[in-house]
Amino acid sequence: MKKSEVVSHIFHGHIPKTAKHEKGLGYAPTNIALCKYWGKRDTELNLPHTSSLSIALPDKGSMTTLTLNDKSSETIILNDKEIALDSVFAQRTKAFLDLFRANQKWYLKININMNIPVAAGLASSASGFASLVCALNDLFDWKLHKNDLSILARLGSGSAARSLWTGFVEWHAGVRPDGMDSFGEPLAFEWPELCVGILTMSSDEKPISSREAMQTTVNSSLLYNSWPRKVSQDLSIIKQALQVKNFALLAGTAESNALAMHATMLSSWPPICYFLPETIAAMHKVWDARKQGLQLYFTEDAGPNLKLLFLKEDTARVQALFPEVEIIRLFDQV
Ligand code: 2P0
């Protein structure tokens, strides 16, 4: 099935043609998965093989402002700088807008402000596409339900399906070929004592995109067969840990899930290894600290940087161990 068919289904064949407001505004946070999305059952629609669960970083995200452009092409401004229309970023954005344009003749001025430390490997595409969808919803007054906005954001980038909400979010894999059951769901848990700290090992561009790495893993990793079972176990343990507020269970499961995801990559061919020597050294430091009684865990995405997980009461000890750590606010109360 094509993306355009999903869009047509959501709008019952009638995609609104006229902007209803002078401006469309949308903000979306980025998110960090505690139980990862790795591998697609449908590469066109970004449908995952498994469900996943994330925590939003409410202050780290994208604010998108849309106005109609008087030129017959898009103008894209990212953090106050105009982007070349032949860049990958612009091409992906334009291809996404084409889904809603069909043969209509509107063009947009897109102003995106991202306060995400790109160097730290936080998913900018997740908050970028989610904020773009919210801004379109506002500009054209679509009045869509958030589940539909989540489905539309997923068509831009899989993990964007989780960026429509703050707090903990589960993205249901769904089983339908059209993906109409594959969207995010906010989970009613708050955990003000929970902290995330970013450890940046490298700000170089990653050697392989997560999109390409996922495909290589699905196509060649012997271990990928066991990934769905691992995810299903981890998801239920994480939800149980959230229910009873068991930090060691939550963070330990998240760490194990991330390592299992990286194991599927290491067993791919050609092998995919996002670890740098500094990444491994930091992992050992975390494990040693844990042996000394500090409740410190990590997760790692498709890049060399670690995201530390710890409780607020241990902030000073974590900062003493890793003076370079950037601590990110998760809940209002923190
Ligand atoms: C996640 N990642 O759950 C996983 C863990 C990276 C590692 O979602 O191809 O940019 O756009 O659907 O969403 C990054 O992948 O990939 C990602 P596409 P996306 O956060």
mmCIF file of C-alpha atoms and ligand atoms in Angstrom:
data_model
loop_
_atom_site.group_PDB
_atom_site.id
_atom_site.type_symbol
_atom_site.label_atom_id
_atom_site.label_comp_id
_atom_site.label_asym_id
_atom_site.label_seq_id
_atom_site.Cartn_x
_atom_site.Cartn_y
_atom_site.Cartn_z
ATOM 1 C CA MET A 1 0.000 0.000 0.000
ATOM 2 C CA LYS A 2 1.180 3.525 -0.758
ATOM 3 C CA LYS A 3 1.465 6.385 1.736
ATOM 4 C CA SER A 4 -0.925 8.432 -0.400
ATOM 5 C CA GLU A 5 -3.597 5.730 0.002
ATOM 6 C CA VAL A 6 -3.295 5.947 3.799
ATOM 7 C CA VAL A 7 -3.654 9.738 3.636
ATOM 8 C CA SER A 8 -6.670 9.430 1.367
ATOM 9 C CA HIS A 9 -8.227 6.895 3.774
ATOM 10 C CA ILE A 10 -7.753 9.246 6.766
ATOM 11 C CA PHE A 11 -9.417 12.117 4.897
ATOM 12 C CA HIS A 12 -12.112 9.887 3.374
ATOM 13 C CA GLY A 13 -10.872 10.887 -0.067
ATOM 14 C CA HIS A 14 -11.253 14.648 0.524
ATOM 15 C CA ILE A 15 -8.026 16.318 1.590
ATOM 16 C CA PRO A 16 -8.774 19.934 2.598
ATOM 17 C CA LYS A 17 -7.464 22.337 -0.044
ATOM 18 C CA THR A 18 -7.574 25.710 1.650
ATOM 19 C CA ALA A 19 -5.683 27.071 4.605
ATOM 20 C CA LYS A 20 -8.125 28.129 7.316
ATOM 21 C CA HIS A 21 -5.667 30.191 9.331
ATOM 22 C CA GLU A 22 -2.975 32.647 8.405
ATOM 23 C CA LYS A 23 -0.426 30.547 10.296
ATOM 24 C CA GLY A 24 -0.185 26.915 11.352
ATOM 25 C CA LEU A 25 1.729 26.169 14.532
ATOM 26 C CA GLY A 26 2.893 22.842 15.933
ATOM 27 C CA TYR A 27 5.252 21.820 18.705
ATOM 28 C CA ALA A 28 6.405 18.253 19.317
ATOM 29 C CA PRO A 29 8.981 16.896 21.766
ATOM 30 C CA THR A 30 11.594 14.354 20.843
ATOM 31 C CA ASN A 31 11.562 11.001 22.596
ATOM 32 C CA ILE A 32 13.908 8.321 23.849
ATOM 33 C CA ALA A 33 12.798 4.712 23.548
ATOM 34 C CA LEU A 34 13.105 2.534 26.650
ATOM 35 C CA CYS A 35 11.950 -0.402 24.532
ATOM 36 C CA LYS A 36 13.228 0.153 21.001
ATOM 37 C CA TYR A 37 11.722 0.192 17.517
ATOM 38 C CA TRP A 38 14.096 -1.731 15.297
ATOM 39 C CA GLY A 39 12.923 -3.220 12.011
ATOM 40 C CA LYS A 40 9.964 -2.668 9.705
ATOM 41 C CA ARG A 41 7.300 -5.014 8.456
ATOM 42 C CA ASP A 42 6.494 -2.412 5.789
ATOM 43 C CA THR A 43 9.203 0.004 4.648
ATOM 44 C CA GLU A 44 6.816 2.240 2.681
ATOM 45 C CA LEU A 45 4.494 2.929 5.628
ATOM 46 C CA ASN A 46 7.173 2.657 8.366
ATOM 47 C CA LEU A 47 5.220 -0.138 10.034
ATOM 48 C CA PRO A 48 7.290 -1.797 12.753
ATOM 49 C CA HIS A 49 7.677 -5.486 13.465
ATOM 50 C CA THR A 50 7.208 -4.766 17.167
ATOM 51 C CA SER A 51 5.624 -2.245 19.499
ATOM 52 C CA SER A 52 7.912 0.181 21.374
ATOM 53 C CA LEU A 53 7.768 2.472 24.408
ATOM 54 C CA SER A 54 9.368 5.855 24.934
ATOM 55 C CA ILE A 55 9.668 8.803 27.277
ATOM 56 C CA ALA A 56 9.301 12.304 25.819
ATOM 57 C CA LEU A 57 11.844 15.052 26.433
ATOM 58 C CA PRO A 58 9.348 17.938 26.762
ATOM 59 C CA ASP A 59 11.893 20.769 26.427
ATOM 60 C CA LYS A 60 13.798 19.227 23.526
ATOM 61 C CA GLY A 61 11.752 19.387 20.398
ATOM 62 C CA SER A 62 10.671 21.173 17.266
ATOM 63 C CA MET A 63 8.418 24.176 16.789
ATOM 64 C CA THR A 64 7.096 24.426 13.243
ATOM 65 C CA THR A 65 5.389 27.533 11.859
ATOM 66 C CA LEU A 66 3.694 27.330 8.458
ATOM 67 C CA THR A 67 2.432 30.125 6.225
ATOM 68 C CA LEU A 68 1.406 30.015 2.572
ATOM 69 C CA ASN A 69 4.330 30.880 0.298
ATOM 70 C CA ASP A 70 3.915 33.337 -2.544
ATOM 71 C CA LYS A 71 6.527 31.413 -4.593
ATOM 72 C CA SER A 72 5.702 28.229 -6.514
ATOM 73 C CA SER A 73 8.067 26.205 -4.336
ATOM 74 C CA GLU A 74 8.650 25.639 -0.656
ATOM 75 C CA THR A 75 10.881 27.834 1.493
ATOM 76 C CA ILE A 76 12.375 25.919 4.405
ATOM 77 C CA ILE A 77 14.092 27.713 7.255
ATOM 78 C CA LEU A 78 15.728 25.573 9.915
ATOM 79 C CA ASN A 79 16.956 27.393 13.011
ATOM 80 C CA ASP A 80 16.937 30.732 11.140
ATOM 81 C CA LYS A 81 18.925 29.428 8.148
ATOM 82 C CA GLU A 82 17.361 28.775 4.746
ATOM 83 C CA ILE A 83 17.886 25.183 3.616
ATOM 84 C CA ALA A 84 18.789 24.276 0.014
ATOM 85 C CA LEU A 85 15.797 22.635 -1.656
ATOM 86 C CA ASP A 86 17.965 19.818 -3.020
ATOM 87 C CA SER A 87 19.200 18.831 0.468
ATOM 88 C CA VAL A 88 18.052 15.512 1.955
ATOM 89 C CA PHE A 89 16.156 17.386 4.679
ATOM 90 C CA ALA A 90 14.234 19.508 2.158
ATOM 91 C CA GLN A 91 13.537 16.600 -0.178
ATOM 92 C CA ARG A 92 12.087 14.504 2.666
ATOM 93 C CA THR A 93 9.938 17.422 3.814
ATOM 94 C CA LYS A 94 8.708 18.151 0.292
ATOM 95 C CA ALA A 95 7.911 14.480 -0.399
ATOM 96 C CA PHE A 96 5.893 14.446 2.828
ATOM 97 C CA LEU A 97 3.930 17.580 1.868
ATOM 98 C CA ASP A 98 3.235 16.108 -1.577
ATOM 99 C CA LEU A 99 1.119 13.464 0.183
ATOM 100 C CA PHE A 100 -1.362 16.161 1.189
ATOM 101 C CA ARG A 101 -1.071 18.287 -1.927
ATOM 102 C CA ALA A 102 -2.138 15.734 -4.539
ATOM 103 C CA ASN A 103 -2.433 18.007 -7.611
ATOM 104 C CA GLN A 104 -3.274 21.149 -5.644
ATOM 105 C CA LYS A 105 -1.127 24.234 -6.026
ATOM 106 C CA TRP A 106 -0.190 25.450 -2.577
ATOM 107 C CA TYR A 107 3.341 25.935 -1.322
ATOM 108 C CA LEU A 108 4.497 26.672 2.165
ATOM 109 C CA LYS A 109 7.029 28.702 4.023
ATOM 110 C CA ILE A 110 8.193 26.312 6.707
ATOM 111 C CA ASN A 111 9.975 27.701 9.697
ATOM 112 C CA ILE A 112 11.366 25.019 11.997
ATOM 113 C CA ASN A 113 13.087 25.732 15.254
ATOM 114 C CA MET A 114 14.732 22.714 16.827
ATOM 115 C CA ASN A 115 16.421 22.974 20.194
ATOM 116 C CA ILE A 116 17.614 19.408 20.037
ATOM 117 C CA PRO A 117 21.327 18.848 20.493
ATOM 118 C CA VAL A 118 21.749 17.152 17.110
ATOM 119 C CA ALA A 119 25.276 16.177 18.059
ATOM 120 C CA ALA A 120 23.909 14.092 20.899
ATOM 121 C CA GLY A 121 22.013 11.814 18.538
ATOM 122 C CA LEU A 122 18.555 12.693 19.818
ATOM 123 C CA ALA A 123 15.948 11.824 17.222
ATOM 124 C CA SER A 124 15.327 15.088 15.390
ATOM 125 C CA SER A 125 13.194 13.472 12.670
ATOM 126 C CA ALA A 126 10.716 12.218 15.298
ATOM 127 C CA SER A 127 9.938 15.668 16.678
ATOM 128 C CA GLY A 128 10.365 17.307 13.252
ATOM 129 C CA PHE A 129 7.685 15.247 11.486
ATOM 130 C CA ALA A 130 5.352 15.239 14.499
ATOM 131 C CA SER A 131 5.530 19.047 14.745
ATOM 132 C CA LEU A 132 5.030 19.425 10.970
ATOM 133 C CA VAL A 133 1.877 17.275 11.117
ATOM 134 C CA CYS A 134 0.521 19.322 14.057
ATOM 135 C CA ALA A 135 1.254 22.565 12.190
ATOM 136 C CA LEU A 136 -0.544 21.282 9.048
ATOM 137 C CA ASN A 137 -3.484 20.210 11.211
ATOM 138 C CA ASP A 138 -3.614 23.766 12.544
ATOM 139 C CA LEU A 139 -3.130 25.577 9.200
ATOM 140 C CA PHE A 140 -5.744 23.554 7.295
ATOM 141 C CA ASP A 141 -7.952 23.049 10.356
ATOM 142 C CA TRP A 142 -8.061 19.289 9.749
ATOM 143 C CA LYS A 143 -9.360 18.674 13.301
ATOM 144 C CA LEU A 144 -7.902 15.179 13.197
ATOM 145 C CA HIS A 145 -7.800 12.857 16.202
ATOM 146 C CA LYS A 146 -4.307 12.438 17.681
ATOM 147 C CA ASN A 147 -4.226 8.783 16.633
ATOM 148 C CA ASP A 148 -4.554 9.902 13.015
ATOM 149 C CA LEU A 149 -1.888 12.592 13.503
ATOM 150 C CA SER A 150 0.371 9.879 14.925
ATOM 151 C CA ILE A 151 -0.253 7.679 11.856
ATOM 152 C CA LEU A 152 0.534 10.603 9.538
ATOM 153 C CA ALA A 153 3.715 11.471 11.469
ATOM 154 C CA ARG A 154 4.790 7.808 11.185
ATOM 155 C CA LEU A 155 4.638 8.107 7.385
ATOM 156 C CA GLY A 156 7.425 10.713 7.722
ATOM 157 C CA SER A 157 9.528 8.819 10.269
ATOM 158 C CA GLY A 158 8.595 5.779 12.356
ATOM 159 C CA SER A 159 9.572 7.113 15.768
ATOM 160 C CA ALA A 160 7.563 10.309 15.082
ATOM 161 C CA ALA A 161 4.436 8.234 15.860
ATOM 162 C CA ARG A 162 5.501 8.513 19.553
ATOM 163 C CA SER A 163 6.197 12.272 19.513
ATOM 164 C CA LEU A 164 2.576 13.475 19.608
ATOM 165 C CA TRP A 165 2.457 13.262 23.408
ATOM 166 C CA THR A 166 4.599 14.025 26.451
ATOM 167 C CA GLY A 167 5.359 11.468 29.143
ATOM 168 C CA PHE A 168 5.499 7.741 28.456
ATOM 169 C CA VAL A 169 4.109 6.612 25.105
ATOM 170 C CA GLU A 170 3.589 3.164 23.643
ATOM 171 C CA TRP A 171 3.585 2.832 19.862
ATOM 172 C CA HIS A 172 1.454 -0.164 18.943
ATOM 173 C CA ALA A 173 2.916 -2.216 16.104
ATOM 174 C CA GLY A 174 -0.555 -3.142 14.851
ATOM 175 C CA VAL A 175 -1.284 -5.998 12.484
ATOM 176 C CA ARG A 176 -3.216 -4.345 9.671
ATOM 177 C CA PRO A 177 -1.493 -4.003 6.275
ATOM 178 C CA ASP A 178 -2.719 -0.396 6.017
ATOM 179 C CA GLY A 179 -1.269 0.439 9.469
ATOM 180 C CA MET A 180 -4.461 2.064 10.738
ATOM 181 C CA ASP A 181 -3.870 0.281 14.071
ATOM 182 C CA SER A 182 -0.208 1.385 14.327
ATOM 183 C CA PHE A 183 -0.122 4.615 16.343
ATOM 184 C CA GLY A 184 1.032 5.963 19.683
ATOM 185 C CA GLU A 185 -0.842 5.791 22.964
ATOM 186 C CA PRO A 186 0.056 7.941 25.979
ATOM 187 C CA LEU A 187 0.462 5.936 29.192
ATOM 188 C CA ALA A 188 -0.914 7.467 32.368
ATOM 189 C CA PHE A 189 2.273 7.277 34.440
ATOM 190 C CA GLU A 190 4.266 10.155 35.877
ATOM 191 C CA TRP A 191 7.684 9.731 37.415
ATOM 192 C CA PRO A 192 9.100 13.103 38.484
ATOM 193 C CA GLU A 193 12.169 11.531 40.111
ATOM 194 C CA LEU A 194 13.266 9.879 36.856
ATOM 195 C CA CYS A 195 16.245 11.549 35.125
ATOM 196 C CA VAL A 196 17.927 11.223 31.753
ATOM 197 C CA GLY A 197 21.483 12.428 31.135
ATOM 198 C CA ILE A 198 23.112 12.624 27.722
ATOM 199 C CA LEU A 199 26.730 11.512 27.358
ATOM 200 C CA THR A 200 28.058 12.726 24.022
ATOM 201 C CA MET A 201 30.987 10.677 22.743
ATOM 202 C CA SER A 202 31.005 12.002 19.206
ATOM 203 C CA SER A 203 29.178 14.620 17.185
ATOM 204 C CA ASP A 204 30.279 13.191 13.818
ATOM 205 C CA GLU A 205 27.594 12.207 11.349
ATOM 206 C CA LYS A 206 26.676 8.556 11.817
ATOM 207 C CA PRO A 207 28.276 6.160 9.337
ATOM 208 C CA ILE A 208 24.939 4.527 8.494
ATOM 209 C CA SER A 209 21.404 5.897 8.867
ATOM 210 C CA SER A 210 19.046 4.055 11.203
ATOM 211 C CA ARG A 211 16.704 3.508 8.245
ATOM 212 C CA GLU A 212 19.397 1.640 6.308
ATOM 213 C CA ALA A 213 20.746 -0.111 9.406
ATOM 214 C CA MET A 214 17.272 -1.443 10.268
ATOM 215 C CA GLN A 215 16.875 -2.929 6.816
ATOM 216 C CA THR A 216 20.296 -4.590 6.860
ATOM 217 C CA THR A 217 19.474 -6.039 10.281
ATOM 218 C CA VAL A 218 16.072 -7.403 9.228
ATOM 219 C CA ASN A 219 17.540 -8.877 6.037
ATOM 220 C CA SER A 220 20.699 -10.448 7.414
ATOM 221 C CA SER A 221 20.808 -10.836 11.192
ATOM 222 C CA LEU A 222 20.436 -14.353 12.540
ATOM 223 C CA LEU A 223 19.545 -12.865 15.942
ATOM 224 C CA TYR A 224 16.714 -10.737 14.567
ATOM 225 C CA ASN A 225 14.375 -13.756 14.855
ATOM 226 C CA SER A 226 14.542 -13.510 18.633
ATOM 227 C CA TRP A 227 14.012 -9.705 18.735
ATOM 228 C CA PRO A 228 10.145 -9.765 18.756
ATOM 229 C CA ARG A 229 10.127 -12.143 21.749
ATOM 230 C CA LYS A 230 12.639 -9.960 23.604
ATOM 231 C CA VAL A 231 10.524 -6.836 22.923
ATOM 232 C CA SER A 232 7.301 -8.446 24.035
ATOM 233 C CA GLN A 233 8.902 -9.522 27.340
ATOM 234 C CA ASP A 234 10.585 -6.141 27.883
ATOM 235 C CA LEU A 235 7.431 -4.182 27.121
ATOM 236 C CA SER A 236 5.410 -6.032 29.703
ATOM 237 C CA ILE A 237 8.206 -5.755 32.315
ATOM 238 C CA ILE A 238 8.612 -2.004 31.669
ATOM 239 C CA LYS A 239 4.869 -1.417 32.012
ATOM 240 C CA GLN A 240 4.856 -3.432 35.235
ATOM 241 C CA ALA A 241 7.870 -1.409 36.503
ATOM 242 C CA LEU A 242 6.009 1.833 35.701
ATOM 243 C CA GLN A 243 2.974 0.580 37.582
ATOM 244 C CA VAL A 244 4.907 -0.189 40.782
ATOM 245 C CA LYS A 245 7.606 2.492 40.256
ATOM 246 C CA ASN A 246 10.460 0.005 40.358
ATOM 247 C CA PHE A 247 13.394 2.000 38.952
ATOM 248 C CA ALA A 248 15.949 -0.845 38.806
ATOM 249 C CA LEU A 249 13.457 -2.999 36.909
ATOM 250 C CA LEU A 250 12.556 -0.212 34.483
ATOM 251 C CA ALA A 251 16.075 1.007 33.759
ATOM 252 C CA GLY A 252 17.670 -2.463 33.816
ATOM 253 C CA THR A 253 15.133 -3.682 31.260
ATOM 254 C CA ALA A 254 15.719 -0.597 29.089
ATOM 255 C CA GLU A 255 19.489 -1.193 29.184
ATOM 256 C CA SER A 256 19.092 -4.863 28.333
ATOM 257 C CA ASN A 257 16.704 -3.992 25.496
ATOM 258 C CA ALA A 258 19.176 -1.511 23.980
ATOM 259 C CA LEU A 259 22.034 -4.009 24.201
ATOM 260 C CA ALA A 260 19.881 -6.697 22.568
ATOM 261 C CA MET A 261 19.032 -4.269 19.736
ATOM 262 C CA HIS A 262 22.754 -3.593 19.211
ATOM 263 C CA ALA A 263 23.415 -7.354 19.283
ATOM 264 C CA THR A 264 21.046 -7.788 16.316
ATOM 265 C CA MET A 265 23.076 -5.145 14.484
ATOM 266 C CA LEU A 266 26.442 -6.703 15.344
ATOM 267 C CA SER A 267 25.181 -10.013 13.968
ATOM 268 C CA SER A 268 24.136 -8.401 10.676
ATOM 269 C CA TRP A 269 26.172 -8.568 7.513
ATOM 270 C CA PRO A 270 27.834 -6.258 6.741
ATOM 271 C CA PRO A 271 28.131 -5.724 10.506
ATOM 272 C CA ILE A 272 26.722 -2.556 12.042
ATOM 273 C CA CYS A 273 28.528 -1.229 15.075
ATOM 274 C CA TYR A 274 27.569 2.158 16.519
ATOM 275 C CA PHE A 275 29.844 1.694 19.549
ATOM 276 C CA LEU A 276 33.012 3.755 19.790
ATOM 277 C CA PRO A 277 35.776 2.784 22.215
ATOM 278 C CA GLU A 278 34.543 5.690 24.393
ATOM 279 C CA THR A 279 31.014 4.205 24.361
ATOM 280 C CA ILE A 280 32.286 0.891 25.719
ATOM 281 C CA ALA A 281 34.479 2.660 28.296
ATOM 282 C CA ALA A 282 31.433 4.595 29.545
ATOM 283 C CA MET A 283 29.386 1.387 29.730
ATOM 284 C CA HIS A 284 32.060 -0.177 31.943
ATOM 285 C CA LYS A 285 32.073 2.918 34.117
ATOM 286 C CA VAL A 286 28.288 2.577 34.548
ATOM 287 C CA TRP A 287 28.571 -1.150 35.353
ATOM 288 C CA ASP A 288 31.397 -0.514 37.867
ATOM 289 C CA ALA A 289 29.381 2.259 39.536
ATOM 290 C CA ARG A 290 26.418 -0.087 39.774
ATOM 291 C CA LYS A 291 28.596 -2.679 41.510
ATOM 292 C CA GLN A 292 29.411 0.069 44.025
ATOM 293 C CA GLY A 293 25.687 0.500 44.691
ATOM 294 C CA LEU A 294 24.788 3.447 42.399
ATOM 295 C CA GLN A 295 21.477 2.925 40.605
ATOM 296 C CA LEU A 296 22.768 4.019 37.194
ATOM 297 C CA TYR A 297 21.775 2.520 33.835
ATOM 298 C CA PHE A 298 22.005 3.515 30.181
ATOM 299 C CA THR A 299 20.286 3.189 26.862
ATOM 300 C CA GLU A 300 21.793 3.734 23.415
ATOM 301 C CA ASP A 301 20.195 4.458 20.047
ATOM 302 C CA ALA A 302 21.578 4.356 16.516
ATOM 303 C CA GLY A 303 24.711 6.307 17.421
ATOM 304 C CA PRO A 304 27.662 6.157 19.818
ATOM 305 C CA ASN A 305 26.213 8.355 22.571
ATOM 306 C CA LEU A 306 24.708 7.012 25.774
ATOM 307 C CA LYS A 307 21.603 8.215 27.546
ATOM 308 C CA LEU A 308 22.005 7.647 31.279
ATOM 309 C CA LEU A 309 19.003 6.716 33.407
ATOM 310 C CA PHE A 310 19.045 7.520 37.115
ATOM 311 C CA LEU A 311 16.957 8.943 39.950
ATOM 312 C CA LYS A 312 17.002 12.603 40.964
ATOM 313 C CA GLU A 313 18.469 11.803 44.392
ATOM 314 C CA ASP A 314 21.614 10.434 42.656
ATOM 315 C CA THR A 315 22.214 13.489 40.426
ATOM 316 C CA ALA A 316 25.317 14.686 42.297
ATOM 317 C CA ARG A 317 26.923 11.224 42.221
ATOM 318 C CA VAL A 318 26.226 10.868 38.488
ATOM 319 C CA GLN A 319 27.663 14.337 37.803
ATOM 320 C CA ALA A 320 30.778 13.466 39.821
ATOM 321 C CA LEU A 321 31.253 10.323 37.729
ATOM 322 C CA PHE A 322 30.481 11.991 34.392
ATOM 323 C CA PRO A 323 31.128 15.771 34.715
ATOM 324 C CA GLU A 324 30.262 16.266 31.024
ATOM 325 C CA VAL A 325 26.733 14.813 31.340
ATOM 326 C CA GLU A 326 23.838 16.971 30.064
ATOM 327 C CA ILE A 327 20.832 16.413 32.293
ATOM 328 C CA ILE A 328 17.450 16.640 30.543
ATOM 329 C CA ARG A 329 14.190 17.569 32.262
ATOM 330 C CA LEU A 330 11.453 14.944 31.870
ATOM 331 C CA PHE A 331 8.545 16.099 34.038
ATOM 332 C CA ASP A 332 7.399 19.506 35.282
ATOM 333 C CA GLN A 333 8.157 18.681 38.864
ATOM 334 C CA VAL A 334 11.882 18.005 38.250
HETATM 335 C C1 2P0 B 1 13.800 4.059 18.516
HETATM 336 N N1 2P0 B 1 15.420 4.357 16.650
HETATM 337 O O1 2P0 B 1 12.922 3.305 18.977
HETATM 338 C C2 2P0 B 1 14.866 3.436 17.623
HETATM 339 C C3 2P0 B 1 16.029 2.936 18.417
HETATM 340 C C4 2P0 B 1 16.862 4.323 16.659
HETATM 341 C C5 2P0 B 1 17.253 3.261 17.616
HETATM 342 O O2 2P0 B 1 13.440 4.950 15.841
HETATM 343 O O3 2P0 B 1 13.171 4.928 9.052
HETATM 344 O O4 2P0 B 1 14.351 7.657 12.416
HETATM 345 O O5 2P0 B 1 12.257 7.106 9.870
HETATM 346 O O6 2P0 B 1 11.181 4.963 10.567
HETATM 347 O O7 2P0 B 1 12.302 6.531 13.367
HETATM 348 C C6 2P0 B 1 15.248 5.757 14.630
HETATM 349 O O8 2P0 B 1 14.557 5.422 13.490
HETATM 350 O O9 2P0 B 1 13.476 5.522 11.397
HETATM 351 C C7 2P0 B 1 14.658 4.986 15.742
HETATM 352 P P1 2P0 B 1 12.466 5.640 10.166
HETATM 353 P P2 2P0 B 1 13.599 6.412 12.689
HETATM 354 O O10 2P0 B 1 13.857 5.268 18.850
#
